Amino acid sequence: MSKLATKPLYEGSDWNFDTIQRIYDTVEQVAHEELDLNTYPNQIEVITAEQMLDAYSSTGMPLLYNHWSFGKQFLTNELMYRKGQRGLAYELVINSDPCINYIMEENSATMQTLVLAHAAFGHNHFFKNNYLFQQWTDAEGILDYLEFAKRYIAQCEERYGQIQVERLLDAAHALNRQGVHRYPRGQARDLKAEMARENERHAQRERDYNDLYRTLPKGKAKAADAAVSERAAALGLPQENVLYFLEKSAPRLAPWQREILRITRVLAQYFYPQGQTKVMNEGAACYVHYRIMTALHERGHITEGSFLEFLTSHTNVVSQPMFDSGRYGGLNPYWVGYNMMQDIAQVCTAPTEEDRLWFPDIAGGGDVEGTLKHIWANYRDESFVSQFLSPRLMRHWRLFKLDDHEKVDHIKVDAIHDERGYRELRRGLARQYDISWQEPDIQIVDVDLAGDRTLMLEHHVTNGVLLAEKDAGRVVQHLADLWGYEVVLAEIEPEGGSTLKEHKARPRASGPRLAEG
């Protein structure tokens, strides 16, 4: 496309709100007309550096309940920022309807253009269309739910005391990573109905768990297998969502305590898709902002100097420090995602014979936007890498796979650049984004109803990696405080089922107490 004689949207680095409006309108036009993106309505908020630090501390949410850990996080981030040890993000975007975009007031006009293209249209489109976000999040209801959660927890602090609520939140936060459903269950949650549901629930006592614990067997139990089956059916075991189980079945929690557990697990579930789509989400946003900024330059909406400023920032974001660099911190998801998006575009428009062999469904199809939007909607990081990482990129990145075993005193190069090696490399890298490798497989498996009500969990060890001793001990202690009785976590060897290690804890007197609701 040849450059048109169009007046630039801005001159220099200064901007005002009229400038932001002009930039937004033009970026929106390119995003919808040229890329055909499908987005939520946008809400743009200009914030200061201190407000950005505050947003960092509350996991990026626009309003959240109070907790001491958020203040600690704020002070840590602020200290590092003031000392120049870390920078701040140019923007922050919320998966909500409308999609809230926080942009820094310190940004230049070019950076405001970039972040609007990146967040308000790149991330926004991904949030709205990716199947994981559609399955697990309610973008329309999340803001109302956050308001409800903040108000409810504040009311609990007034009624039951700040210390009681903080101890409960401490325990719930410690179990956050084990507070999600990893597989679909029923229909998507309508978060706007949560307030009405809570009022109904608060008006009546818990029924199921009371009936369950009032009818504990006395004397001799039935046959062991039958008893285990009955308990499993009554309690919904095995259960990977620990917070859900405690909310429904912990015998010593009051209704308000169960509601706070529900709030923390609903928010944990809201963030669940983001951990599985970091590469794709950032890759899609970088691809979109590059296409939009290039189109703006070609149309004369931004000057040569502004485009050079953009390219400098873009290059820094999608760069990959090498393993021997002091800046190395693993694979940069922006780099992986953006390069794979660009590579897919090349496969669609100018495929090699190798591309045709590896990607026969998309090679030479020519529909770059349609192909990418299909991928953005239907894949997560693990499946995306396992199906679309090309041999060309593996060669360019100089990837190879090492076979490293703890009990073997040498390292073996297990995969190189040949037919078998490419497939092994792709499979191996995809595994690094597999949720079953990222998070430990911990499940509640039984409760000793006939005895002392001990709660039993199992960690099915993957790759021989046991839980960190100190962290496991602390989390099991929080779990015991919430359960109200002893908790035993056994780490189980996958082959043979033998117990490798056990972690035990009894509830502390200082833990969350049963309080009348």
Short mmCIF file of C-alpha atoms in Angstrom, two decimals:
data_model
loop_
_atom_site.label_atom_id
_atom_site.label_comp_id
_atom_site.label_asym_id
_atom_site.label_seq_id
_atom_site.Cartn_x
_atom_site.Cartn_y
_atom_site.Cartn_z
CA MET A 1 0.00 0.00 0.00
CA SER A 2 1.43 3.37 -0.95
CA LYS A 3 1.56 6.15 1.60
CA LEU A 4 -1.37 8.52 1.30
CA ALA A 5 -1.17 12.30 1.75
CA THR A 6 -2.82 12.26 5.16
CA LYS A 7 -2.23 14.63 8.03
CA PRO A 8 -0.55 12.88 10.98
CA LEU A 9 -2.70 12.25 14.03
CA TYR A 10 -0.22 14.08 16.25
CA GLU A 11 3.12 15.89 16.12
CA GLY A 12 5.88 15.19 18.65
CA SER A 13 5.34 13.26 21.87
CA ASP A 14 2.76 15.46 23.64
CA TRP A 15 -0.92 14.54 23.68
CA ASN A 16 -4.24 15.55 25.22
CA PHE A 17 -7.60 13.81 25.44
CA ASP A 18 -8.65 15.05 22.01
CA THR A 19 -5.48 13.47 20.62
CA ILE A 20 -6.29 10.17 22.36
CA GLN A 21 -9.79 10.26 20.85
CA ARG A 22 -8.41 10.82 17.33
CA ILE A 23 -5.88 8.04 17.80
CA TYR A 24 -8.50 5.64 19.14
CA ASP A 25 -10.96 6.33 16.31
CA THR A 26 -8.30 5.75 13.65
CA VAL A 27 -6.89 2.61 15.29
CA GLU A 28 -10.43 1.25 15.66
CA GLN A 29 -11.09 1.82 11.98
CA VAL A 30 -7.98 -0.15 10.94
CA ALA A 31 -8.68 -2.93 13.46
CA HIS A 32 -12.24 -3.47 12.29
CA GLU A 33 -11.94 -2.77 8.58
CA GLU A 34 -8.53 -4.24 7.74
CA LEU A 35 -8.19 -7.00 10.36
CA ASP A 36 -11.91 -7.60 10.93
CA LEU A 37 -11.44 -7.93 14.69
CA ASN A 38 -14.40 -8.71 16.94
CA THR A 39 -14.01 -6.82 20.23
CA TYR A 40 -15.89 -5.72 23.33
CA PRO A 41 -16.59 -1.97 23.63
CA ASN A 42 -13.52 -0.24 25.10
CA GLN A 43 -13.24 1.94 28.16
CA ILE A 44 -9.99 3.93 28.28
CA GLU A 45 -8.63 5.08 31.65
CA VAL A 46 -5.53 7.31 31.90
CA ILE A 47 -3.66 6.61 35.15
CA THR A 48 -0.49 7.71 36.94
CA ALA A 49 2.55 5.59 37.79
CA GLU A 50 1.34 5.24 41.38
CA GLN A 51 -2.08 4.07 40.20
CA MET A 52 -0.38 1.53 37.94
CA LEU A 53 1.59 0.25 40.94
CA ASP A 54 -1.67 0.00 42.85
CA ALA A 55 -3.22 -1.98 40.00
CA TYR A 56 -0.20 -4.34 40.05
CA SER A 57 -0.74 -5.02 43.74
CA SER A 58 -4.39 -6.04 43.27
CA THR A 59 -3.69 -8.48 40.41
CA GLY A 60 -4.68 -5.84 37.87
CA MET A 61 -8.34 -5.72 38.88
CA PRO A 62 -10.04 -2.29 38.90
CA LEU A 63 -11.56 -2.85 42.35
CA LEU A 64 -10.82 -5.62 44.81
CA TYR A 65 -11.28 -6.38 48.49
CA ASN A 66 -8.64 -5.24 50.98
CA HIS A 67 -5.88 -7.58 52.17
CA TRP A 68 -2.49 -6.92 53.73
CA SER A 69 -0.68 -8.84 50.96
CA PHE A 70 -1.79 -6.26 48.38
CA GLY A 71 -0.19 -3.48 50.41
CA LYS A 72 3.01 -5.48 50.76
CA GLN A 73 3.07 -6.05 47.01
CA PHE A 74 2.52 -2.33 46.39
CA LEU A 75 5.45 -1.32 48.62
CA THR A 76 7.75 -3.89 47.00
CA ASN A 77 6.89 -2.75 43.46
CA GLU A 78 7.12 0.92 44.41
CA LEU A 79 10.56 0.49 46.00
CA MET A 80 11.92 -1.33 42.93
CA TYR A 81 10.39 1.28 40.62
CA ARG A 82 11.84 4.23 42.56
CA LYS A 83 15.28 2.59 42.57
CA GLY A 84 15.10 2.00 38.82
CA GLN A 85 15.25 -1.78 39.24
CA ARG A 86 12.06 -2.31 37.27
CA GLY A 87 9.89 -0.42 34.85
CA LEU A 88 6.13 -0.25 34.61
CA ALA A 89 3.90 -1.66 31.92
CA TYR A 90 2.74 0.83 29.33
CA GLU A 91 -0.79 -0.48 29.77
CA LEU A 92 -3.02 -2.87 31.66
CA VAL A 93 -6.12 -4.46 30.16
CA ILE A 94 -9.05 -6.14 31.94
CA ASN A 95 -11.05 -9.01 30.47
CA SER A 96 -14.45 -7.38 30.99
CA ASP A 97 -17.37 -6.00 29.02
CA PRO A 98 -16.69 -3.15 28.46
CA CYS A 99 -12.98 -3.95 28.16
CA ILE A 100 -11.11 -1.63 30.54
CA ASN A 101 -7.77 -0.33 29.28
CA TYR A 102 -5.44 1.52 31.66
CA ILE A 103 -2.87 3.66 29.84
CA MET A 104 -0.02 5.50 31.57
CA GLU A 105 -0.13 9.30 31.49
CA GLU A 106 3.69 9.27 31.12
CA ASN A 107 3.44 7.55 27.71
CA SER A 108 4.27 9.53 24.59
CA ALA A 109 1.62 9.93 21.89
CA THR A 110 3.26 7.13 19.90
CA MET A 111 3.23 4.79 22.89
CA GLN A 112 -0.45 5.60 23.51
CA THR A 113 -1.14 4.63 19.90
CA LEU A 114 0.80 1.41 20.33
CA VAL A 115 -0.87 0.37 23.60
CA LEU A 116 -4.35 1.08 22.24
CA ALA A 117 -3.61 -1.13 19.24
CA HIS A 118 -2.04 -3.81 21.46
CA ALA A 119 -4.51 -3.91 24.34
CA ALA A 120 -7.78 -2.31 23.24
CA PHE A 121 -7.91 -4.40 20.07
CA GLY A 122 -5.33 -7.22 20.23
CA HIS A 123 -5.99 -8.47 23.77
CA ASN A 124 -9.63 -7.44 23.58
CA HIS A 125 -10.28 -9.61 20.51
CA PHE A 126 -8.48 -12.55 22.11
CA PHE A 127 -10.45 -12.24 25.37
CA LYS A 128 -13.77 -12.15 23.55
CA ASN A 129 -13.16 -14.99 21.12
CA ASN A 130 -10.83 -17.58 22.69
CA TYR A 131 -12.73 -20.67 23.83
CA LEU A 132 -11.04 -20.84 27.27
CA PHE A 133 -12.17 -17.32 28.16
CA GLN A 134 -15.65 -18.02 26.81
CA GLN A 135 -15.79 -21.23 28.84
CA TRP A 136 -14.47 -19.96 32.18
CA THR A 137 -15.06 -16.21 32.44
CA ASP A 138 -18.08 -13.92 32.46
CA ALA A 139 -16.75 -10.66 31.03
CA GLU A 140 -20.12 -8.93 31.39
CA GLY A 141 -20.56 -9.85 35.06
CA ILE A 142 -17.03 -9.63 36.51
CA LEU A 143 -17.15 -5.91 37.39
CA ASP A 144 -20.43 -6.29 39.28
CA TYR A 145 -19.06 -9.36 41.03
CA LEU A 146 -15.91 -7.51 42.11
CA GLU A 147 -18.05 -4.75 43.57
CA PHE A 148 -20.13 -7.34 45.44
CA ALA A 149 -17.01 -9.15 46.71
CA LYS A 150 -15.41 -5.94 47.98
CA ARG A 151 -18.57 -4.87 49.78
CA TYR A 152 -19.27 -8.32 51.23
CA ILE A 153 -15.78 -8.77 52.67
CA ALA A 154 -15.86 -5.25 54.13
CA GLN A 155 -19.15 -6.13 55.84
CA CYS A 156 -17.61 -9.32 57.22
CA GLU A 157 -14.70 -7.33 58.64
CA GLU A 158 -17.12 -4.99 60.41
CA ARG A 159 -19.20 -7.86 61.80
CA TYR A 160 -16.61 -10.53 62.64
CA GLY A 161 -13.40 -8.56 62.92
CA GLN A 162 -10.56 -7.77 60.52
CA ILE A 163 -8.22 -10.38 62.01
CA GLN A 164 -10.75 -13.19 61.52
CA VAL A 165 -11.34 -12.24 57.89
CA GLU A 166 -7.62 -11.77 57.14
CA ARG A 167 -6.76 -15.20 58.54
CA LEU A 168 -9.45 -16.74 56.39
CA LEU A 169 -8.19 -14.91 53.30
CA ASP A 170 -4.59 -15.92 54.10
CA ALA A 171 -5.62 -19.58 54.03
CA ALA A 172 -7.78 -19.15 50.91
CA HIS A 173 -5.01 -17.32 49.02
CA ALA A 174 -2.55 -20.10 49.90
CA LEU A 175 -4.91 -22.59 48.19
CA ASN A 176 -5.72 -20.39 45.18
CA ARG A 177 -3.77 -22.51 42.71
CA GLN A 178 -5.77 -25.54 43.84
CA GLY A 179 -9.05 -23.63 43.78
CA VAL A 180 -10.08 -24.07 40.15
CA HIS A 181 -12.07 -26.55 38.12
CA ARG A 182 -9.78 -27.72 35.32
CA TYR A 183 -12.55 -29.34 33.30
CA PRO A 184 -15.90 -27.86 32.23
CA ARG A 185 -18.78 -28.38 34.64
CA GLY A 186 -22.19 -27.18 33.54
CA GLN A 187 -22.88 -23.81 32.01
CA ALA A 188 -20.87 -20.64 32.36
CA ARG A 189 -21.35 -18.77 35.61
CA ASP A 190 -23.57 -15.70 35.57
CA LEU A 191 -21.67 -13.47 37.98
CA LYS A 192 -24.43 -10.87 38.05
CA ALA A 193 -26.64 -13.43 39.79
CA GLU A 194 -24.08 -14.02 42.55
CA MET A 195 -25.40 -11.28 44.83
CA ALA A 196 -28.95 -12.64 44.76
CA ARG A 197 -27.66 -16.18 45.21
CA GLU A 198 -25.57 -15.13 48.22
CA ASN A 199 -28.54 -13.43 49.90
CA GLU A 200 -30.66 -16.56 49.50
CA ARG A 201 -27.86 -18.76 50.73
CA HIS A 202 -27.13 -16.54 53.72
CA ALA A 203 -30.79 -16.70 54.77
CA GLN A 204 -30.66 -20.45 55.36
CA ARG A 205 -28.26 -22.81 57.06
CA GLU A 206 -26.14 -25.25 55.17
CA ARG A 207 -28.09 -28.48 54.70
CA ASP A 208 -25.98 -31.01 52.86
CA TYR A 209 -22.89 -30.98 55.01
CA ASN A 210 -24.92 -30.88 58.25
CA ASP A 211 -26.90 -33.96 57.25
CA LEU A 212 -23.70 -35.67 56.22
CA TYR A 213 -21.94 -35.15 59.54
CA ARG A 214 -24.99 -35.79 61.73
CA THR A 215 -25.29 -39.27 60.30
CA LEU A 216 -21.73 -40.44 60.90
CA PRO A 217 -21.72 -44.26 61.33
CA LYS A 218 -21.55 -45.51 64.91
CA GLY A 219 -20.02 -48.81 65.89
CA LYS A 220 -18.88 -51.22 63.17
CA ALA A 221 -18.68 -49.82 59.69
CA LYS A 222 -19.86 -51.61 56.60
CA ALA A 223 -17.47 -53.32 54.29
CA ALA A 224 -14.50 -51.06 53.51
CA ASP A 225 -15.09 -50.85 49.77
CA ALA A 226 -18.76 -49.99 50.17
CA ALA A 227 -17.96 -47.32 52.77
CA VAL A 228 -15.37 -45.69 50.52
CA SER A 229 -17.82 -45.67 47.59
CA GLU A 230 -20.56 -44.11 49.72
CA ARG A 231 -18.25 -41.40 51.00
CA ALA A 232 -16.95 -40.65 47.53
CA ALA A 233 -20.49 -40.34 46.18
CA ALA A 234 -21.68 -38.16 49.08
CA LEU A 235 -18.68 -35.82 48.97
CA GLY A 236 -18.03 -35.79 45.22
CA LEU A 237 -14.59 -37.40 45.48
CA PRO A 238 -11.99 -37.36 44.11
CA GLN A 239 -12.01 -33.57 43.87
CA GLU A 240 -9.23 -31.45 42.38
CA ASN A 241 -10.82 -28.13 43.41
CA VAL A 242 -9.82 -27.94 47.07
CA LEU A 243 -11.52 -24.59 47.76
CA TYR A 244 -14.76 -25.84 46.24
CA PHE A 245 -14.69 -28.93 48.46
CA LEU A 246 -14.03 -26.86 51.58
CA GLU A 247 -16.78 -24.42 50.70
CA LYS A 248 -19.30 -27.23 50.33
CA SER A 249 -18.13 -29.77 52.92
CA ALA A 250 -15.87 -28.31 55.65
CA PRO A 251 -17.83 -29.08 58.84
CA ARG A 252 -16.73 -26.14 60.98
CA LEU A 253 -17.09 -23.15 58.67
CA ALA A 254 -19.86 -20.60 59.04
CA PRO A 255 -21.91 -19.51 55.99
CA TRP A 256 -20.02 -16.19 55.68
CA GLN A 257 -16.70 -18.06 55.70
CA ARG A 258 -17.94 -20.33 52.92
CA GLU A 259 -18.95 -17.28 50.91
CA ILE A 260 -15.47 -15.79 51.19
CA LEU A 261 -13.96 -19.09 50.03
CA ARG A 262 -16.34 -18.94 47.09
CA ILE A 263 -15.24 -15.39 46.25
CA THR A 264 -11.56 -16.35 46.21
CA ARG A 265 -12.12 -19.42 44.04
CA VAL A 266 -14.39 -17.52 41.59
CA LEU A 267 -11.57 -15.00 41.11
CA ALA A 268 -9.00 -17.82 40.80
CA GLN A 269 -11.18 -19.39 38.11
CA TYR A 270 -11.40 -16.02 36.32
CA PHE A 271 -7.59 -15.97 35.97
CA TYR A 272 -7.35 -19.67 35.04
CA PRO A 273 -7.40 -19.15 31.22
CA GLN A 274 -4.74 -16.45 31.34
CA GLY A 275 -2.04 -18.82 32.59
CA GLN A 276 -2.73 -21.19 29.69
CA THR A 277 -2.77 -18.58 26.93
CA LYS A 278 0.12 -16.24 27.74
CA VAL A 279 2.05 -17.02 24.55
CA MET A 280 -0.99 -16.85 22.29
CA ASN A 281 -2.52 -13.79 23.96
CA GLU A 282 0.66 -11.73 23.83
CA GLY A 283 1.57 -13.07 20.40
CA ALA A 284 -1.84 -12.10 19.03
CA ALA A 285 -1.67 -8.63 20.60
CA CYS A 286 1.85 -8.03 19.22
CA TYR A 287 0.80 -9.20 15.75
CA VAL A 288 -2.25 -6.93 15.83
CA HIS A 289 -0.34 -3.87 17.04
CA TYR A 290 2.37 -4.40 14.41
CA ARG A 291 -0.21 -4.64 11.62
CA ILE A 292 -2.11 -1.59 12.85
CA MET A 293 0.96 0.59 13.42
CA THR A 294 2.33 -0.37 9.98
CA ALA A 295 -1.02 0.52 8.37
CA LEU A 296 -1.08 3.88 10.17
CA HIS A 297 2.44 4.63 8.91
CA GLU A 298 1.59 3.61 5.36
CA ARG A 299 -1.49 5.84 5.40
CA GLY A 300 0.45 8.80 6.75
CA HIS A 301 -1.29 8.89 10.13
CA ILE A 302 2.04 8.70 11.98
CA THR A 303 5.39 10.22 10.99
CA GLU A 304 8.66 8.49 10.21
CA GLY A 305 9.98 9.49 13.63
CA SER A 306 6.93 8.05 15.39
CA PHE A 307 7.20 4.82 13.43
CA LEU A 308 10.86 4.52 14.37
CA GLU A 309 9.92 5.06 18.04
CA PHE A 310 7.33 2.30 17.69
CA LEU A 311 9.79 -0.10 16.05
CA THR A 312 12.30 0.45 18.87
CA SER A 313 9.71 -0.39 21.51
CA HIS A 314 8.30 -3.32 19.51
CA THR A 315 11.78 -4.81 19.01
CA ASN A 316 12.52 -4.58 22.72
CA VAL A 317 9.24 -6.28 23.63
CA VAL A 318 9.66 -9.23 21.26
CA SER A 319 13.41 -9.72 21.83
CA GLN A 320 14.81 -12.92 23.35
CA PRO A 321 17.91 -12.72 25.55
CA MET A 322 20.20 -15.71 25.05
CA PHE A 323 20.88 -18.26 27.80
CA ASP A 324 24.28 -16.72 28.62
CA SER A 325 22.83 -13.21 29.00
CA GLY A 326 22.30 -11.66 32.42
CA ARG A 327 18.78 -10.77 31.26
CA TYR A 328 17.83 -14.35 30.44
CA GLY A 329 14.72 -15.56 32.26
CA GLY A 330 13.44 -18.35 30.05
CA LEU A 331 11.57 -18.03 26.78
CA ASN A 332 9.91 -14.64 26.31
CA PRO A 333 6.19 -15.35 25.56
CA TYR A 334 5.98 -12.19 23.43
CA TRP A 335 8.89 -13.44 21.31
CA VAL A 336 7.55 -16.97 20.93
CA GLY A 337 4.00 -15.87 20.20
CA TYR A 338 4.78 -13.05 17.78
CA ASN A 339 7.31 -15.06 15.78
CA MET A 340 4.89 -17.97 15.47
CA MET A 341 2.12 -15.63 14.25
CA GLN A 342 4.45 -14.14 11.64
CA ASP A 343 5.56 -17.61 10.62
CA ILE A 344 1.95 -18.77 10.16
CA ALA A 345 1.31 -15.71 7.98
CA GLN A 346 4.27 -16.74 5.79
CA VAL A 347 2.97 -20.32 5.56
CA CYS A 348 -0.38 -18.95 4.36
CA THR A 349 1.07 -16.59 1.73
CA ALA A 350 4.50 -17.89 0.66
CA PRO A 351 4.86 -21.53 1.72
CA THR A 352 7.89 -23.67 1.03
CA GLU A 353 7.66 -27.37 0.14
CA GLU A 354 8.49 -28.13 3.77
CA ASP A 355 5.56 -25.92 4.88
CA ARG A 356 3.21 -27.80 2.56
CA LEU A 357 4.27 -31.11 4.11
CA TRP A 358 3.92 -29.92 7.70
CA PHE A 359 0.87 -27.67 7.34
CA PRO A 360 -1.17 -28.92 4.37
CA ASP A 361 -4.43 -27.39 5.67
CA ILE A 362 -3.20 -23.78 5.70
CA ALA A 363 -0.17 -23.67 3.37
CA GLY A 364 -0.79 -21.34 0.45
CA GLY A 365 -4.37 -20.61 1.50
CA GLY A 366 -3.73 -16.86 1.48
CA ASP A 367 -6.26 -16.08 4.22
CA VAL A 368 -3.86 -14.89 6.92
CA GLU A 369 -6.41 -13.08 9.09
CA GLY A 370 -8.97 -15.88 8.86
CA THR A 371 -6.38 -18.52 9.75
CA LEU A 372 -5.00 -16.58 12.70
CA LYS A 373 -8.44 -15.73 14.06
CA HIS A 374 -9.38 -19.41 13.90
CA ILE A 375 -6.21 -20.29 15.82
CA TRP A 376 -6.72 -17.53 18.39
CA ALA A 377 -10.25 -18.79 19.03
CA ASN A 378 -9.62 -22.52 19.28
CA TYR A 379 -6.20 -23.17 20.82
CA ARG A 380 -4.26 -22.62 24.02
CA ASP A 381 -0.47 -22.39 24.38
CA GLU A 382 0.22 -26.12 24.64
CA SER A 383 -1.92 -27.13 21.62
CA PHE A 384 -0.81 -24.06 19.66
CA VAL A 385 2.89 -24.90 19.99
CA SER A 386 2.35 -28.63 19.44
CA GLN A 387 0.55 -28.01 16.12
CA PHE A 388 2.01 -24.83 14.65
CA LEU A 389 5.69 -24.62 15.62
CA SER A 390 7.48 -25.05 12.28
CA PRO A 391 10.85 -26.63 11.48
CA ARG A 392 11.90 -23.24 10.05
CA LEU A 393 11.46 -21.58 13.46
CA MET A 394 13.15 -24.45 15.29
CA ARG A 395 16.20 -24.03 13.05
CA HIS A 396 16.11 -20.24 13.37
CA TRP A 397 15.88 -20.48 17.17
CA ARG A 398 18.57 -23.20 17.24
CA LEU A 399 16.46 -25.43 19.44
CA PHE A 400 17.56 -28.87 20.55
CA LYS A 401 16.28 -31.22 23.24
CA LEU A 402 18.29 -32.54 26.16
CA ASP A 403 17.57 -35.76 28.05
CA ASP A 404 18.65 -35.06 31.64
CA HIS A 405 17.97 -37.61 34.39
CA GLU A 406 18.85 -37.12 38.04
CA LYS A 407 20.41 -40.56 38.46
CA VAL A 408 22.47 -40.41 35.25
CA ASP A 409 25.82 -38.57 35.37
CA HIS A 410 25.70 -37.35 31.78
CA ILE A 411 23.30 -35.38 29.57
CA LYS A 412 22.14 -36.81 26.25
CA VAL A 413 21.14 -34.72 23.22
CA ASP A 414 17.79 -36.35 22.53
CA ALA A 415 16.51 -34.37 19.53
CA ILE A 416 18.24 -32.44 16.74
CA HIS A 417 17.17 -30.96 13.39
CA ASP A 418 15.86 -33.95 11.51
CA GLU A 419 12.39 -35.35 10.87
CA ARG A 420 12.09 -37.19 14.19
CA GLY A 421 13.91 -34.42 16.02
CA TYR A 422 11.53 -31.69 14.88
CA ARG A 423 8.56 -33.63 16.22
CA GLU A 424 10.32 -34.35 19.51
CA LEU A 425 11.34 -30.71 19.87
CA ARG A 426 7.83 -29.49 19.20
CA ARG A 427 6.34 -32.01 21.62
CA GLY A 428 8.91 -31.17 24.28
CA LEU A 429 8.40 -27.40 24.06
CA ALA A 430 4.61 -27.80 24.06
CA ARG A 431 4.88 -29.77 27.30
CA GLN A 432 6.38 -26.70 28.99
CA TYR A 433 3.00 -24.99 28.53
CA ASP A 434 0.91 -28.01 29.58
CA ILE A 435 -1.15 -27.20 32.70
CA SER A 436 -0.55 -30.73 34.02
CA TRP A 437 3.19 -29.97 34.06
CA GLN A 438 2.83 -26.43 35.39
CA GLU A 439 0.61 -27.25 38.37
CA PRO A 440 0.82 -30.25 40.75
CA ASP A 441 -1.99 -32.80 40.44
CA ILE A 442 -3.43 -32.68 43.98
CA GLN A 443 -6.80 -34.25 44.74
CA ILE A 444 -8.90 -34.81 47.83
CA VAL A 445 -9.47 -38.57 47.85
CA ASP A 446 -11.15 -39.48 51.16
CA VAL A 447 -12.42 -38.34 54.57
CA ASP A 448 -12.35 -40.55 57.66
CA LEU A 449 -15.99 -40.03 58.60
CA ALA A 450 -16.08 -43.07 60.88
CA GLY A 451 -13.09 -41.88 62.88
CA ASP A 452 -11.42 -38.56 63.51
CA ARG A 453 -12.54 -36.87 60.25
CA THR A 454 -9.02 -36.75 58.84
CA LEU A 455 -8.98 -35.24 55.34
CA MET A 456 -6.80 -37.20 52.93
CA LEU A 457 -5.23 -35.81 49.77
CA GLU A 458 -2.89 -37.25 47.16
CA HIS A 459 -0.30 -35.56 45.00
CA HIS A 460 0.30 -37.64 41.88
CA VAL A 461 3.96 -36.89 41.22
CA THR A 462 4.90 -35.87 37.67
CA ASN A 463 8.43 -36.28 36.35
CA GLY A 464 9.66 -37.23 39.82
CA VAL A 465 9.22 -33.65 41.09
CA LEU A 466 8.04 -33.56 44.71
CA LEU A 467 6.43 -30.56 46.38
CA ALA A 468 8.76 -28.05 48.03
CA GLU A 469 8.97 -29.14 51.67
CA LYS A 470 8.44 -25.74 53.33
CA ASP A 471 5.73 -24.55 50.98
CA ALA A 472 3.84 -27.84 51.17
CA GLY A 473 3.94 -27.75 54.96
CA ARG A 474 2.56 -24.21 55.11
CA VAL A 475 -0.22 -24.86 52.61
CA VAL A 476 -1.27 -28.10 54.35
CA GLN A 477 -1.39 -26.13 57.61
CA HIS A 478 -3.74 -23.58 56.04
CA LEU A 479 -5.83 -26.45 54.71
CA ALA A 480 -6.07 -28.00 58.19
CA ASP A 481 -7.12 -24.63 59.64
CA LEU A 482 -9.98 -24.42 57.15
CA TRP A 483 -11.00 -28.08 57.46
CA GLY A 484 -10.94 -28.00 61.26
CA TYR A 485 -9.40 -31.45 61.67
CA GLU A 486 -6.18 -33.23 60.71
CA VAL A 487 -5.09 -33.19 57.07
CA VAL A 488 -2.74 -35.70 55.43
CA LEU A 489 -1.22 -35.09 51.97
CA ALA A 490 0.52 -38.12 50.46
CA GLU A 491 2.84 -37.77 47.48
CA ILE A 492 2.22 -40.81 45.29
CA GLU A 493 4.57 -42.39 42.77
CA PRO A 494 2.77 -42.72 39.42
CA GLU A 495 4.07 -46.25 38.78
CA GLY A 496 3.18 -48.62 41.56
CA GLY A 497 1.29 -46.10 43.68
CA SER A 498 3.74 -46.14 46.59
CA THR A 499 3.85 -43.16 48.97
CA LEU A 500 7.05 -41.14 48.55
CA LYS A 501 6.38 -38.55 51.27
CA GLU A 502 3.63 -37.42 53.61
CA HIS A 503 2.73 -33.97 54.92
CA LYS A 504 0.49 -33.72 57.99
CA ALA A 505 -1.04 -30.83 59.92
CA ARG A 506 -3.60 -30.22 62.64
CA PRO A 507 -5.65 -27.02 62.91
CA ARG A 508 -4.08 -24.20 64.90
CA ALA A 509 -5.89 -22.31 67.61
CA SER A 510 -4.98 -19.11 65.75
CA GLY A 511 -6.50 -20.29 62.48
CA PRO A 512 -9.91 -19.30 61.11
CA ARG A 513 -12.53 -20.06 63.78
CA LEU A 514 -16.15 -20.98 63.38
CA ALA A 515 -18.09 -17.78 63.82
CA GLU A 516 -21.84 -17.49 63.92
CA GLY A 517 -23.32 -16.18 60.68
#
